[in-house]
mmCIF file of C-alpha atoms in Angstrom:
data_model
loop_
_atom_site.group_PDB
_atom_site.id
_atom_site.type_symbol
_atom_site.label_atom_id
_atom_site.label_comp_id
_atom_site.label_asym_id
_atom_site.label_seq_id
_atom_site.Cartn_x
_atom_site.Cartn_y
_atom_site.Cartn_z
ATOM 1 C CA MET A 1 -4.524 1.366 -8.389
ATOM 2 C CA ILE A 2 -2.102 0.296 -6.628
ATOM 3 C CA PHE A 3 1.219 0.577 -7.824
ATOM 4 C CA LYS A 4 3.971 -1.585 -5.977
ATOM 5 C CA LEU A 5 8.070 -0.519 -5.378
ATOM 6 C CA GLN A 6 10.405 -2.322 -8.381
ATOM 7 C CA ILE A 7 14.135 -2.974 -7.284
ATOM 8 C CA SER A 8 17.117 -3.148 -9.639
ATOM 9 C CA LYS A 9 19.064 -5.671 -6.754
ATOM 10 C CA GLU A 10 22.428 -5.874 -9.309
ATOM 11 C CA ASN A 11 23.090 -1.879 -8.472
ATOM 12 C CA ILE A 12 22.475 -1.776 -4.796
ATOM 13 C CA ARG A 13 25.602 -2.207 -2.910
ATOM 14 C CA ASN A 14 25.680 -5.444 0.149
ATOM 15 C CA ILE A 15 27.093 -2.658 3.415
ATOM 16 C CA GLU A 16 29.657 -4.310 4.399
ATOM 17 C CA GLY A 17 32.080 -4.386 7.833
ATOM 18 C CA ALA A 18 28.241 -3.381 10.041
ATOM 19 C CA LEU A 19 28.420 -3.611 13.478
ATOM 20 C CA LYS A 20 24.527 -4.425 15.498
ATOM 21 C CA LEU A 21 24.929 -1.952 18.509
ATOM 22 C CA LYS A 22 22.479 -3.453 21.947
ATOM 23 C CA LYS A 23 20.806 -0.904 24.264
ATOM 24 C CA LYS A 24 23.766 0.942 26.194
ATOM 25 C CA GLN A 25 26.411 1.158 22.503
ATOM 26 C CA VAL A 26 23.092 2.924 21.443
ATOM 27 C CA LEU A 27 22.093 5.330 23.914
ATOM 28 C CA LYS A 28 25.955 6.390 24.300
ATOM 29 C CA TYR A 29 25.360 7.918 21.349
ATOM 30 C CA VAL A 30 22.239 8.956 21.080
ATOM 31 C CA GLN A 31 19.497 10.577 23.051
ATOM 32 C CA ILE A 32 17.014 8.871 22.919
ATOM 33 C CA ASP A 33 13.236 7.104 24.878
ATOM 34 C CA PRO A 34 14.114 4.038 25.417
ATOM 35 C CA GLU A 35 10.422 2.806 24.926
ATOM 36 C CA HIS A 36 10.628 5.175 21.743
ATOM 37 C CA LEU A 37 14.855 2.816 21.000
ATOM 38 C CA LYS A 38 13.022 -0.629 21.146
ATOM 39 C CA GLU A 39 11.074 0.690 17.981
ATOM 40 C CA LYS A 40 14.675 1.860 16.701
ATOM 41 C CA ASP A 41 17.381 -0.435 17.817
ATOM 42 C CA ASN A 42 18.552 -1.194 14.168
ATOM 43 C CA TRP A 43 20.450 1.270 14.831
ATOM 44 C CA TYR A 44 25.036 0.313 13.694
ATOM 45 C CA ARG A 45 28.694 1.510 13.650
ATOM 46 C CA ILE A 46 30.450 1.204 10.781
ATOM 47 C CA GLY A 47 33.804 2.194 10.783
ATOM 48 C CA ASN A 48 33.968 4.874 12.967
ATOM 49 C CA THR A 49 30.050 6.605 12.058
ATOM 50 C CA VAL A 50 26.816 5.470 14.068
ATOM 51 C CA GLN A 51 23.607 4.677 11.751
ATOM 52 C CA TYR A 52 20.628 3.669 11.643
ATOM 53 C CA PHE A 53 19.370 1.207 9.583
ATOM 54 C CA LYS A 54 15.678 1.443 8.395
ATOM 55 C CA ASN A 55 14.444 -1.941 7.198
ATOM 56 C CA ARG A 56 12.096 -1.418 4.070
ATOM 57 C CA THR A 57 10.874 -3.294 0.384
ATOM 58 C CA ASP A 58 8.775 -1.254 -0.624
ATOM 59 C CA CYS A 59 6.871 2.281 -2.025
ATOM 60 C CA ARG A 60 8.182 4.006 2.122
ATOM 61 C CA ILE A 61 11.360 4.409 -0.065
ATOM 62 C CA ILE A 62 10.519 6.847 -2.934
ATOM 63 C CA GLY A 63 8.300 8.613 -0.269
ATOM 64 C CA GLU A 64 11.567 9.268 2.366
ATOM 65 C CA LEU A 65 13.801 9.719 -0.426
ATOM 66 C CA LEU A 66 11.387 12.307 -2.592
ATOM 67 C CA SER A 67 9.749 14.093 0.374
ATOM 68 C CA LYS A 68 13.737 14.880 1.366
ATOM 69 C CA ALA A 69 14.145 15.676 -2.687
ATOM 70 C CA VAL A 70 11.443 18.516 -1.646
ATOM 71 C CA MET A 71 12.000 19.864 1.635
ATOM 72 C CA GLU A 72 15.896 19.874 0.486
ATOM 73 C CA HIS A 73 14.799 22.088 -2.701
ATOM 74 C CA PHE A 74 13.310 24.782 -0.118
ATOM 75 C CA GLY A 75 16.439 24.185 1.993
ATOM 76 C CA ARG A 76 15.057 22.253 4.529
ATOM 77 C CA VAL A 77 17.860 20.044 6.356
ATOM 78 C CA ASN A 78 17.037 15.829 5.596
ATOM 79 C CA ALA A 79 18.352 12.562 7.446
ATOM 80 C CA GLN A 80 21.246 11.788 3.949
ATOM 81 C CA TYR A 81 20.109 8.450 3.441
ATOM 82 C CA GLU A 82 21.526 5.581 1.588
ATOM 83 C CA ILE A 83 20.025 2.765 -0.157
ATOM 84 C CA GLY A 84 21.055 -0.999 1.182
ATOM 85 C CA PHE A 85 21.220 -4.921 1.731
ATOM 86 C CA MET A 86 22.304 -5.639 5.416
ATOM 87 C CA GLY A 87 23.583 -8.973 5.488
ATOM 88 C CA GLU A 88 22.641 -9.761 1.300
ATOM 89 C CA SER A 89 18.963 -10.053 1.820
ATOM 90 C CA ARG A 90 17.023 -7.456 3.601
ATOM 91 C CA LEU A 91 16.468 -3.693 1.311
ATOM 92 C CA GLY A 92 15.978 -0.611 3.588
ATOM 93 C CA LEU A 93 17.816 2.848 3.774
ATOM 94 C CA LEU A 94 21.375 2.922 6.194
ATOM 95 C CA SER A 95 21.893 7.205 7.573
ATOM 96 C CA PRO A 96 24.500 8.024 9.560
ATOM 97 C CA ASN A 97 23.197 9.028 13.636
ATOM 98 C CA ILE A 98 21.168 12.798 12.613
ATOM 99 C CA GLN A 99 22.644 13.910 16.317
ATOM 100 C CA GLN A 100 25.551 15.821 16.828
ATOM 101 C CA PRO A 101 27.958 15.592 20.590
ATOM 102 C CA GLY A 102 27.265 18.919 22.748
ATOM 103 C CA TYR A 103 24.283 18.942 21.805
ATOM 104 C CA GLN A 104 20.720 17.806 24.022
ATOM 105 C CA TYR A 105 17.580 16.997 21.495
ATOM 106 C CA TYR A 106 14.241 17.404 22.244
ATOM 107 C CA ASP A 107 10.955 16.233 20.345
ATOM 108 C CA VAL A 108 7.509 17.969 20.400
ATOM 109 C CA SER A 109 5.939 15.004 22.397
ATOM 110 C CA THR A 110 9.296 16.307 25.194
ATOM 111 C CA LEU A 111 9.743 20.357 24.817
ATOM 112 C CA HIS A 112 7.794 20.484 27.990
ATOM 113 C CA GLN A 113 10.721 20.091 29.653
ATOM 114 C CA LEU A 114 11.717 23.667 28.099
ATOM 115 C CA PHE A 115 8.976 24.745 28.319
ATOM 116 C CA PRO A 116 5.566 23.767 31.033
ATOM 117 C CA GLU A 117 3.137 24.849 29.507
ATOM 118 C CA LEU A 118 3.841 22.824 26.124
ATOM 119 C CA PRO A 119 1.227 19.524 26.488
ATOM 120 C CA ARG A 120 2.715 16.188 28.038
ATOM 121 C CA ARG A 121 -0.042 13.037 26.292
ATOM 122 C CA TYR A 122 -0.606 11.963 23.290
ATOM 123 C CA GLY A 123 -3.683 13.362 21.270
ATOM 124 C CA GLU A 124 -2.739 16.986 22.657
ATOM 125 C CA TYR A 125 -0.156 18.211 20.484
ATOM 126 C CA THR A 126 -1.487 20.883 18.586
ATOM 127 C CA LEU A 127 1.305 23.190 15.827
ATOM 128 C CA LYS A 128 -1.058 25.995 16.946
ATOM 129 C CA SER A 129 0.088 26.259 20.877
ATOM 130 C CA LEU A 130 3.386 25.092 19.616
ATOM 131 C CA LEU A 131 3.872 28.146 17.785
ATOM 132 C CA GLU A 132 1.558 30.425 20.293
ATOM 133 C CA THR A 133 4.971 28.683 23.061
ATOM 134 C CA LEU A 134 7.336 30.065 21.027
ATOM 135 C CA LYS A 135 6.219 33.067 20.116
ATOM 136 C CA ASN A 136 4.868 34.488 24.208
ATOM 137 C CA ARG A 137 8.584 33.128 24.807
ATOM 138 C CA GLN A 138 10.568 34.981 23.260
ATOM 139 C CA ILE A 139 12.995 33.291 23.386
ATOM 140 C CA GLU A 140 16.551 34.141 21.029
ATOM 141 C CA GLY A 141 16.039 33.107 16.754
ATOM 142 C CA ALA A 142 12.356 32.418 17.938
ATOM 143 C CA ASP A 143 11.226 34.194 14.161
ATOM 144 C CA GLU A 144 13.787 31.976 12.475
ATOM 145 C CA LEU A 145 12.182 29.002 13.731
ATOM 146 C CA ILE A 146 8.812 29.889 13.070
ATOM 147 C CA GLN A 147 9.623 29.666 9.681
ATOM 148 C CA ASP A 148 11.014 27.216 10.252
ATOM 149 C CA ILE A 149 8.602 25.195 11.929
ATOM 150 C CA ILE A 150 5.352 25.946 9.741
ATOM 151 C CA THR A 151 7.634 25.712 6.302
ATOM 152 C CA VAL A 152 8.734 21.751 7.337
ATOM 153 C CA TYR A 153 4.427 21.724 8.198
ATOM 154 C CA THR A 154 4.263 23.829 4.162
ATOM 155 C CA LEU A 155 5.743 21.147 2.849
ATOM 156 C CA ASP A 156 4.457 18.305 4.570
ATOM 157 C CA TRP A 157 1.033 19.269 3.314
ATOM 158 C CA PHE A 158 2.439 19.187 0.084
ATOM 159 C CA THR A 159 3.869 16.242 -0.342
ATOM 160 C CA HIS A 160 1.081 14.799 1.978
ATOM 161 C CA GLN A 161 2.981 13.183 4.799
ATOM 162 C CA LEU A 162 1.117 11.490 6.901
ATOM 163 C CA ASP A 163 4.112 10.209 9.746
ATOM 164 C CA ARG A 164 5.025 13.563 11.121
ATOM 165 C CA ASN A 165 4.090 12.956 14.488
ATOM 166 C CA PRO A 166 5.305 13.860 18.073
ATOM 167 C CA LYS A 167 8.660 11.825 18.428
ATOM 168 C CA ASN A 168 9.044 12.570 14.473
ATOM 169 C CA LEU A 169 9.455 16.503 14.905
ATOM 170 C CA LEU A 170 13.002 16.963 16.491
ATOM 171 C CA PHE A 171 14.709 19.962 18.032
ATOM 172 C CA GLU A 172 18.208 20.703 18.514
ATOM 173 C CA GLN A 173 19.883 23.297 21.638
ATOM 174 C CA GLY A 174 23.288 23.967 20.888
ATOM 175 C CA GLU A 175 25.460 25.417 24.385
ATOM 176 C CA ASN A 176 24.246 29.379 23.097
ATOM 177 C CA GLN A 177 20.454 27.443 24.408
ATOM 178 C CA ARG A 178 19.435 28.391 20.085
ATOM 179 C CA ILE A 179 16.646 26.049 20.397
ATOM 180 C CA HIS A 180 16.828 25.565 16.001
ATOM 181 C CA LEU A 181 14.723 22.192 13.507
ATOM 182 C CA SER A 182 16.971 18.967 14.019
ATOM 183 C CA PRO A 183 17.381 17.072 10.483
ATOM 184 C CA LEU A 184 13.719 15.954 9.066
ATOM 185 C CA ILE A 185 13.806 11.901 9.656
ATOM 186 C CA ASP A 186 10.804 10.118 8.503
ATOM 187 C CA SER A 187 9.072 11.081 5.956
ATOM 188 C CA GLU A 188 7.636 8.659 4.031
ATOM 189 C CA SER A 189 4.247 8.273 4.611
ATOM 190 C CA SER A 190 3.931 10.864 1.739
ATOM 191 C CA PHE A 191 2.922 11.681 -1.649
ATOM 192 C CA ALA A 192 -0.005 8.670 -1.357
ATOM 193 C CA VAL A 193 1.700 5.365 0.241
ATOM 194 C CA ASN A 194 -0.342 3.506 2.156
ATOM 195 C CA ARG A 195 0.242 1.678 5.489
ATOM 196 C CA GLU A 196 0.844 -1.284 3.280
ATOM 197 C CA GLY A 197 4.240 -0.362 1.335
ATOM 198 C CA HIS A 198 2.115 0.800 -1.659
ATOM 199 C CA ILE A 199 1.805 3.555 -3.980
ATOM 200 C CA ASP A 200 -2.642 3.817 -3.605
ATOM 201 C CA THR A 201 -4.250 6.505 -6.164
ATOM 202 C CA GLU A 202 -7.540 5.939 -3.753
ATOM 203 C CA TYR A 203 -5.291 7.596 -1.341
ATOM 204 C CA PRO A 204 -7.061 10.422 1.421
ATOM 205 C CA LYS A 205 -7.731 13.251 -0.405
ATOM 206 C CA ILE A 206 -8.151 15.475 2.957
ATOM 207 C CA TRP A 207 -4.186 15.661 4.501
ATOM 208 C CA ILE A 208 -4.624 14.654 7.793
ATOM 209 C CA PRO A 209 -0.929 16.096 9.940
ATOM 210 C CA ALA A 210 -0.038 14.432 12.563
ATOM 211 C CA ILE A 211 0.370 16.804 14.595
ATOM 212 C CA PRO A 212 -2.652 18.771 13.570
ATOM 213 C CA TYR A 213 -2.626 22.639 13.837
ATOM 214 C CA GLU A 214 -5.598 23.563 16.010
ATOM 215 C CA ASP A 215 -8.117 21.059 16.686
ATOM 216 C CA PRO A 216 -5.488 18.078 18.686
ATOM 217 C CA ASP A 217 -9.500 16.105 17.891
ATOM 218 C CA PHE A 218 -9.052 16.311 14.061
ATOM 219 C CA LYS A 219 -8.837 13.040 12.377
ATOM 220 C CA HIS A 220 -12.369 12.072 14.138
ATOM 221 C CA HIS A 221 -14.236 14.283 12.279
ATOM 222 C CA HIS A 222 -12.748 16.252 10.299
ATOM 223 C CA CYS A 223 -15.147 16.857 6.367
ATOM 224 C CA SER A 224 -14.745 14.437 3.534
ATOM 225 C CA GLU A 225 -16.246 17.303 2.207
ATOM 226 C CA SER A 226 -13.747 20.531 2.317
ATOM 227 C CA GLU A 227 -12.748 22.441 -0.658
ATOM 228 C CA TYR A 228 -9.428 23.228 1.690
ATOM 229 C CA ASP A 229 -7.656 21.111 3.301
ATOM 230 C CA GLU A 230 -8.470 22.875 7.152
ATOM 231 C CA ASN A 231 -4.724 23.049 8.967
ATOM 232 C CA MET A 232 -3.420 24.771 6.019
ATOM 233 C CA PHE A 233 -6.039 27.094 5.703
ATOM 234 C CA SER A 234 -5.961 28.245 9.485
ATOM 235 C CA LEU A 235 -2.282 27.986 9.462
ATOM 236 C CA MET A 236 -2.390 30.678 5.888
ATOM 237 C CA ALA A 237 -4.970 32.272 8.188
ATOM 238 C CA GLU A 238 -2.377 33.690 11.269
ATOM 239 C CA TYR A 239 0.711 32.969 9.334
ATOM 240 C CA PRO A 240 0.270 34.758 5.663
ATOM 241 C CA ASP A 241 3.666 36.264 5.007
ATOM 242 C CA ILE A 242 4.591 32.758 5.631
ATOM 243 C CA VAL A 243 2.035 30.025 4.748
ATOM 244 C CA ILE A 244 1.884 32.869 1.333
ATOM 245 C CA PRO A 245 4.801 33.420 -0.315
ATOM 246 C CA ILE A 246 5.665 29.106 0.013
ATOM 247 C CA LEU A 247 2.406 28.310 -1.693
ATOM 248 C CA LYS A 248 3.291 30.791 -4.210
ATOM 249 C CA GLN A 249 6.509 29.065 -4.464
ATOM 250 C CA LEU A 250 5.520 25.561 -4.711
ATOM 251 C CA SER A 251 2.203 25.949 -7.367
ATOM 252 C CA ASP A 252 5.557 27.602 -9.768
ATOM 253 C CA GLU A 253 7.932 25.118 -8.959
ATOM 254 C CA ASN A 254 8.566 21.999 -11.765
ATOM 255 C CA PHE A 255 9.228 18.522 -10.424
ATOM 256 C CA ASP A 256 9.222 16.324 -13.187
ATOM 257 C CA SER A 257 12.676 15.947 -12.770
ATOM 258 C CA MET A 258 12.590 14.497 -8.724
ATOM 259 C CA ILE A 259 10.252 12.399 -10.358
ATOM 260 C CA GLN A 260 11.893 10.883 -13.365
ATOM 261 C CA GLU A 261 14.272 9.522 -10.744
ATOM 262 C CA TYR A 262 11.678 6.596 -10.181
ATOM 263 C CA ARG A 263 11.461 5.695 -13.566
ATOM 264 C CA LYS A 264 13.060 2.282 -14.926
ATOM 265 C CA SER A 265 16.522 3.174 -16.057
ATOM 266 C CA LEU A 266 20.062 1.942 -16.555
ATOM 267 C CA ASN A 267 21.980 2.462 -13.409
ATOM 268 C CA GLY A 268 18.565 3.105 -11.077
ATOM 269 C CA LYS A 269 18.253 1.520 -7.235
ATOM 270 C CA VAL A 270 14.026 1.548 -6.854
ATOM 271 C CA TYR A 271 11.600 2.432 -9.517
ATOM 272 C CA LEU A 272 8.146 2.486 -10.317
ATOM 273 C CA GLU A 273 6.573 1.298 -13.421
ATOM 274 C CA GLU A 274 5.278 3.967 -16.097
ATOM 275 C CA GLU A 275 1.854 3.920 -15.071
ATOM 276 C CA GLY A 276 3.119 4.830 -11.040
ATOM 277 C CA VAL A 277 6.069 7.437 -12.934
ATOM 278 C CA SER A 278 2.375 9.246 -14.053
ATOM 279 C CA PHE A 279 0.321 9.281 -10.864
ATOM 280 C CA LEU A 280 3.752 10.967 -9.166
ATOM 281 C CA LYS A 281 3.914 13.935 -11.278
ATOM 282 C CA GLN A 282 -0.442 14.087 -11.423
ATOM 283 C CA PHE A 283 -0.902 13.395 -7.912
ATOM 284 C CA VAL A 284 2.255 17.085 -7.342
ATOM 285 C CA TYR A 285 0.068 18.966 -9.966
ATOM 286 C CA ARG A 286 -3.282 18.443 -8.231
ATOM 287 C CA LYS A 287 -1.665 20.144 -5.402
ATOM 288 C CA GLN A 288 -0.300 22.809 -7.101
ATOM 289 C CA GLU A 289 -3.942 23.423 -8.340
ATOM 290 C CA ALA A 290 -4.262 23.147 -4.058
ATOM 291 C CA SER A 291 -1.441 25.901 -3.062
ATOM 292 C CA TYR A 292 -2.139 28.764 -6.204
ATOM 293 C CA ARG A 293 -5.910 28.495 -5.515
ATOM 294 C CA MET A 294 -5.366 28.541 -1.606
ATOM 295 C CA THR A 295 -3.477 32.469 -2.750
ATOM 296 C CA ARG A 296 -6.198 33.538 -4.522
ATOM 297 C CA ILE A 297 -8.218 33.406 -1.720
#
């Protein structure tokens, strides 16, 4: 069964005064590969702020916002989103540029500029190689950075996030040269949202992360009958002191109030029919049960 996004147009504002930026203007404010910019060209100046508009009319809006709520509950900083109409007809998510002046920005696919031993080609990236590089290099703040990366990875598993690909896990480096995770972006392929943008109750139960833990070819020969998500199991086996406390917290939390935000209400902007809300609750309960079982191994 699938659930489609329901929209309360009367509660969504029209975005006024948005000036679309040209490529040269975007590159003045945003560190982004020019080729990647061709896919991500919806940059606007609104007042004194450079913002990105993600054109969406489906449940990817809920995937993005619900993932954001879970991440922020665990102290992870996210891009800030507002649902709005661009030009009174294009529904989507508007978010201010997450990049700060004076910082250098990298993603997993460009971190080789700092650490040449890391892979450079798609299809070769793994979380394990990234974590081991950070440990072996003994960079300042490595323990905190590793903890942050593992926390995001574990929460991505919990939300069944499928789009934390090498260009969607960003890092920032300030004048002191210390590296931090940047605010999180692009978390929309989560909570059983399929490629058509619908919440699909028949979603694949085995988590296939865009960045596998140790097998870069995992998606081609994973075991669909496995009792556990192999990437999370491997991560937990090597970093139990970080992963197990997160899993325990996940299994104990009550996420119902976050999900209730997507029930039809007087002031709600987007929502699901009641069966869709019930499905999301069951989705989370199943993940909590899996979290509990993993901590008991």
